[in-house]
Coordinates of C-alpha atoms and ligand atoms in Angstrom, one line a residue:
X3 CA -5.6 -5.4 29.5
X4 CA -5.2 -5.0 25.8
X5 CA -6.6 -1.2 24.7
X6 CA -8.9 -1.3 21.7
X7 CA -7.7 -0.1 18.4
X8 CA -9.8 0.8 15.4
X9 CA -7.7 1.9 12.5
X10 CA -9.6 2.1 8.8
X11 CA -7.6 1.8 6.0
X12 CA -8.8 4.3 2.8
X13 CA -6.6 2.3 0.4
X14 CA -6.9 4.4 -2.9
X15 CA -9.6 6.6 -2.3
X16 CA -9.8 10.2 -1.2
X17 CA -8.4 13.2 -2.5
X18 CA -6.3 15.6 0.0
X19 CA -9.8 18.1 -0.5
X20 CA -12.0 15.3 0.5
X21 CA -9.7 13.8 3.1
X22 CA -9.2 16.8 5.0
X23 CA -13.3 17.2 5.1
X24 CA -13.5 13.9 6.5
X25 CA -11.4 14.3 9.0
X26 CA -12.9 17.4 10.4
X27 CA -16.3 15.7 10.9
X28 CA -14.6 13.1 12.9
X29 CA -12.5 15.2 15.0
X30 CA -15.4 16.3 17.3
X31 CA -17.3 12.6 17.2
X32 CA -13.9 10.6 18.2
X33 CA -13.3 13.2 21.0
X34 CA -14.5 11.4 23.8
X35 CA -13.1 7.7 22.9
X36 CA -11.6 5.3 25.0
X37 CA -9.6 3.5 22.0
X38 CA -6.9 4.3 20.0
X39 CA -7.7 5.5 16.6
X40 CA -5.6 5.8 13.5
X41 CA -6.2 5.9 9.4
X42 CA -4.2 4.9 7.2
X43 CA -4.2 7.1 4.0
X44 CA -2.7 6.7 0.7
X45 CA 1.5 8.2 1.0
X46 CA 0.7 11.2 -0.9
X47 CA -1.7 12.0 1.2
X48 CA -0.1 11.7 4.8
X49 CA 1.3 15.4 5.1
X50 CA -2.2 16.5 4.7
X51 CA -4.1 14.5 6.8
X52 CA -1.5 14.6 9.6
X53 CA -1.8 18.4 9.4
X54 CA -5.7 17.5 9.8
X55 CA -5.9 15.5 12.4
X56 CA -3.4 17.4 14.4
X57 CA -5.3 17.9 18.0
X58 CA -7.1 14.9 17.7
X59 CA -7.1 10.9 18.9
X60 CA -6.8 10.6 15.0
X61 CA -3.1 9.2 14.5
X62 CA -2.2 8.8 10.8
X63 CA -0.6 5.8 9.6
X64 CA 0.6 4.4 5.7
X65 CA -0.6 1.3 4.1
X66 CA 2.9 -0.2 3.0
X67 CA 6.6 0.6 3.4
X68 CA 9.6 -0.8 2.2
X69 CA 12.6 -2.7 4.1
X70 CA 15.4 -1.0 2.7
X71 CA 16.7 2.7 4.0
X72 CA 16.8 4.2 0.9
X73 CA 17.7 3.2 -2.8
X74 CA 16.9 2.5 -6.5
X75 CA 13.2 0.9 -5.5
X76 CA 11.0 3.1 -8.3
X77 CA 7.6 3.8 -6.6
X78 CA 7.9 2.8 -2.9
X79 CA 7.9 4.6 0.6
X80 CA 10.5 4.1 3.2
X81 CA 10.6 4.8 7.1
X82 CA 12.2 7.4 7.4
X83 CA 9.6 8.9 4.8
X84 CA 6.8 8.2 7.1
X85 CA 8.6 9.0 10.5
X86 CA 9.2 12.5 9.2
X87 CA 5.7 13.4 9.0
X88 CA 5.0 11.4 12.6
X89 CA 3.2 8.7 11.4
X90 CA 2.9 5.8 13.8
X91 CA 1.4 3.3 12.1
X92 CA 2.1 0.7 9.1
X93 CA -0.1 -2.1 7.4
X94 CA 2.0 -4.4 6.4
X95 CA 0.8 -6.9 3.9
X96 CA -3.1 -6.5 3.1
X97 CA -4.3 -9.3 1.2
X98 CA -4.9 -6.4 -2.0
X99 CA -1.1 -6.5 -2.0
X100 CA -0.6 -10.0 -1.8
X101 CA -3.3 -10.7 -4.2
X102 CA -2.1 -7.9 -6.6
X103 CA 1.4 -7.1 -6.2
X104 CA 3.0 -10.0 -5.6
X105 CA 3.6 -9.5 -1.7
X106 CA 4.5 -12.7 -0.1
X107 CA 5.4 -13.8 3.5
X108 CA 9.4 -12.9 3.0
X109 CA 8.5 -9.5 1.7
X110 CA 5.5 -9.3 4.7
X111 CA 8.7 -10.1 6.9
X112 CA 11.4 -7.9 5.8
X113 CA 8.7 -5.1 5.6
X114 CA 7.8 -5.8 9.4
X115 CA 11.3 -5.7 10.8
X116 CA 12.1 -3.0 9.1
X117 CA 9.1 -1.0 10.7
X118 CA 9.8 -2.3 14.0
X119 CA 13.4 -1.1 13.7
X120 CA 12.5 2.4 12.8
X121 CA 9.7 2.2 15.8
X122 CA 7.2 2.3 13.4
X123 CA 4.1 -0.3 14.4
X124 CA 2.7 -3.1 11.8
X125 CA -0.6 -3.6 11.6
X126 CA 0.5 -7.0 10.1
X127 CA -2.5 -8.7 8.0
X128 CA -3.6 -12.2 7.9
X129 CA -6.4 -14.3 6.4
X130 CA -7.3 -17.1 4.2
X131 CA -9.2 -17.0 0.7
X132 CA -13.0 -18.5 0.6
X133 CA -11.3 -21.6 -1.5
X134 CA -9.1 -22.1 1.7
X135 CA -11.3 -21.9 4.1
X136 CA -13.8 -24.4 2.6
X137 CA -11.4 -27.1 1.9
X138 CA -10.1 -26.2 6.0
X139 CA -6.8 -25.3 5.3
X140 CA -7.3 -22.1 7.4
X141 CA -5.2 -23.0 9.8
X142 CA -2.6 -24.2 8.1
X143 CA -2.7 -21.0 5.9
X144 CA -2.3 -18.9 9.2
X145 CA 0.6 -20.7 10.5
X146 CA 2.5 -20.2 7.7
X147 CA 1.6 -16.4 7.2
X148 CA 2.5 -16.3 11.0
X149 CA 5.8 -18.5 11.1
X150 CA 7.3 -16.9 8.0
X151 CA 5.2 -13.1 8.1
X152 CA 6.8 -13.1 11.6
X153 CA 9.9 -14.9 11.8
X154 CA 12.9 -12.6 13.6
X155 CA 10.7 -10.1 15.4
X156 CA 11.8 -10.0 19.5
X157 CA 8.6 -8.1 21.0
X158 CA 5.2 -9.8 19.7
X159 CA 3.5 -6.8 21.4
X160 CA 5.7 -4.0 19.5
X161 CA 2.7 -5.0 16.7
X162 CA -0.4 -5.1 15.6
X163 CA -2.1 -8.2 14.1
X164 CA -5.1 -7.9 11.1
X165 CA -6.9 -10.8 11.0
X166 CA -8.8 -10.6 7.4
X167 CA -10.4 -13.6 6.0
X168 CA -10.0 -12.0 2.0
X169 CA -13.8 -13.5 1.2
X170 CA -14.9 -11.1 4.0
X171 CA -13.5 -7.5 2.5
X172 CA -15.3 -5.6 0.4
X173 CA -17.9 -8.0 -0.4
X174 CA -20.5 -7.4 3.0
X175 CA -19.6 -10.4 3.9
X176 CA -19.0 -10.5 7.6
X177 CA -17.4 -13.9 9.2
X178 CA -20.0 -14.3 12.2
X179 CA -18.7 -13.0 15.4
X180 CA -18.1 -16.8 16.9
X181 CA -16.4 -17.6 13.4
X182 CA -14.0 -14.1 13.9
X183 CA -13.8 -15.1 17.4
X184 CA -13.2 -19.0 16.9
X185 CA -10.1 -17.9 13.8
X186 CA -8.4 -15.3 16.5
X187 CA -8.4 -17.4 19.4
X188 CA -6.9 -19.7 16.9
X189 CA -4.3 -17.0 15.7
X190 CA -3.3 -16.4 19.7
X191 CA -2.8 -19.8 20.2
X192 CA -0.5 -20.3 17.5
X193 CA 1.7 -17.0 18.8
X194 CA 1.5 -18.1 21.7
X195 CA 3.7 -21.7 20.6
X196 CA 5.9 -19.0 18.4
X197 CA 6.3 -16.3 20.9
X198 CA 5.7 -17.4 24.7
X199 CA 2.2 -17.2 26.2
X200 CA 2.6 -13.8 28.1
X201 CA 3.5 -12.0 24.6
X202 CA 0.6 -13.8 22.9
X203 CA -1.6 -12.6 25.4
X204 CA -0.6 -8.7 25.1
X205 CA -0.4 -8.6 21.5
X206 CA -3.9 -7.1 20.2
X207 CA -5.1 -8.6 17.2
X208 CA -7.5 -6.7 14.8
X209 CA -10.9 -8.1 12.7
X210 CA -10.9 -6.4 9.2
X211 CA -13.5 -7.4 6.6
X212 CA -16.5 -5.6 5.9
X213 CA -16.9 -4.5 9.9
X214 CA -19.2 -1.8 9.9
X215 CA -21.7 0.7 11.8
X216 CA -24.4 -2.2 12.8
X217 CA -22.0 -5.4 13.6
X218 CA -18.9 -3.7 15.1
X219 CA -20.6 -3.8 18.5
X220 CA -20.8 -7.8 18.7
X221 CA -17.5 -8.1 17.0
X222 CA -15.9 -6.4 19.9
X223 CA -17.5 -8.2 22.5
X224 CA -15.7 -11.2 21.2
X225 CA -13.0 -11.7 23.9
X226 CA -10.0 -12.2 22.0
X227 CA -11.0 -9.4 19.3
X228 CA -9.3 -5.9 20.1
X229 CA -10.2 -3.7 17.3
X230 CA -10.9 -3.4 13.7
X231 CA -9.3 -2.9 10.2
X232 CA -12.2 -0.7 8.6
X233 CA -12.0 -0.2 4.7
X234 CA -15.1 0.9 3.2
X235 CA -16.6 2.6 6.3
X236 CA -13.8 4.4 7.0
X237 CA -14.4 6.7 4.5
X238 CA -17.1 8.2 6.2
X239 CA -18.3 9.1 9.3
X240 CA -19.7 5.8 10.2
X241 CA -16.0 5.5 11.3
X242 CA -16.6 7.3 14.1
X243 CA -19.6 5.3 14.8
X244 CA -17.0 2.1 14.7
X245 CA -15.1 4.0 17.5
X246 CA -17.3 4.6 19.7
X247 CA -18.7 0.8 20.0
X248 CA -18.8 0.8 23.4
X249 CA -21.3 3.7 23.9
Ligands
PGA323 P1 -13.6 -3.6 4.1 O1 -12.0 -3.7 4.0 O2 -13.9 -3.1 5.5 O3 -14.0 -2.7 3.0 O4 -14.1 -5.0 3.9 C1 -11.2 -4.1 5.1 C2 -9.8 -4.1 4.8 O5 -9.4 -4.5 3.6 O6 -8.9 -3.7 5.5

């Protein structure tokens, strides 16, 4: 059986102050879940939020890294960087990065196998634009993001997939749970022709895009949806509302 996982994703928001507080109103309201829970903060704010979350389900992950050990690359992270403070997690190519900062499927790739190297886990993220959708290239948009995003790695199930249609985050916009459900089953049929069926079917794979406190219950009942990406309530306690769906 595949374990849920809700991870939220603060992206540039919070302070270490504000952070901190968060954290300690969730501690006590994740307690008793049955999923594995993680946020991923902005870098500077890791040490701090690791230190906050210590004793908790809370694991603290980043949201980027780069592929090389170390060297001349003004402004980005590596893993060792990460490891050193315990953090388990990485997202790995948000549609804000490849909309923004020029992140593309070879970069989404070298970043992956470099976390799975250093036994760090991608939350690797996927989608298609509104424009894409409607003129039904979203498969074709997937495979590609898959084939390339994905080409090299050995163990399908050493990661995370983050299904995120972009028209669906930050806007309220929630694909409907049959259209989440219809996109993922889609996404594990296509791993399963790149990685072997019994991979396919461990690997979880993640809805992101404006899930929140009211539709994250029929989301999850969606048989092929494990978890969540949660942005915008993430950064407050509705989180904990998200991980306790099934109560
Ligand atoms: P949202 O963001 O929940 O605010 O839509 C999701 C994401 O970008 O991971």
């Amino acid at each position: 059986m595949r374990r849920p996982f809700i991870a939220g994703n603060w992206k540039m928001n919070m302070t270490a102050e504000s952070g901190a507080a968060l954290i300690k109103e969730l501690k006590p309201l994740v307690k008793g879940a049955k999923c594995d829970v993680a946020l991923c903060v902005p870098a500077i704010l890791i040490p701090t939020m690791v230190r906050a979350a210590k004793g908790s389900r809370i694991k603290i992950g980043a949201q980027n890294m780069h592929w090389a050990k170390n060297g001349a690359y003004t402004g980005e992270i590596s893993a060792e960087m990460l490891k050193e403070y315990g953090v388990k997690y990485v997202i790995i190519g948000h549609s804000e990065r490849r909309q923004y900062f020029g992140e593309t499927d070879q970069t989404v790739n070298q970043r992956t196998l470099a976390a799975l190297a250093n036994d760090l886990t991608p939350i690797v993220c996927v989608g298609e634009t509104l424009e894409e959708r409607e003129s039904s290239k979203t498969n074709a948009v997937l495979d590609k993001q898959l084939t390339d995003g994905l080409a090299g790695v050995e163990d399908l199930t050493k990661l995370v997939i983050a299904y995120e249609p972009v028209w669906a985050i930050g806007t309220g916009k929630t694909a409907t749970d049959e259209q989440a459900q219809e996109t993922i089953a889609y996404i594990r049929k296509k791993l399963s022709k790149l990685f072997g069926h019994k991979a396919a079917n461990r690997v979880k794979i993640q809805y992101g895009g404006s899930m929140n406190a009211a539709n994250c219950k029929g989301l999850m009942a969606q048989k092929d949806i494990d978890g969540g990406l949660i942005g915008g309530a993430s950064l407050k306690t509705d989180f904990a509302t998200i991980v306790n769906f099934d109560k």
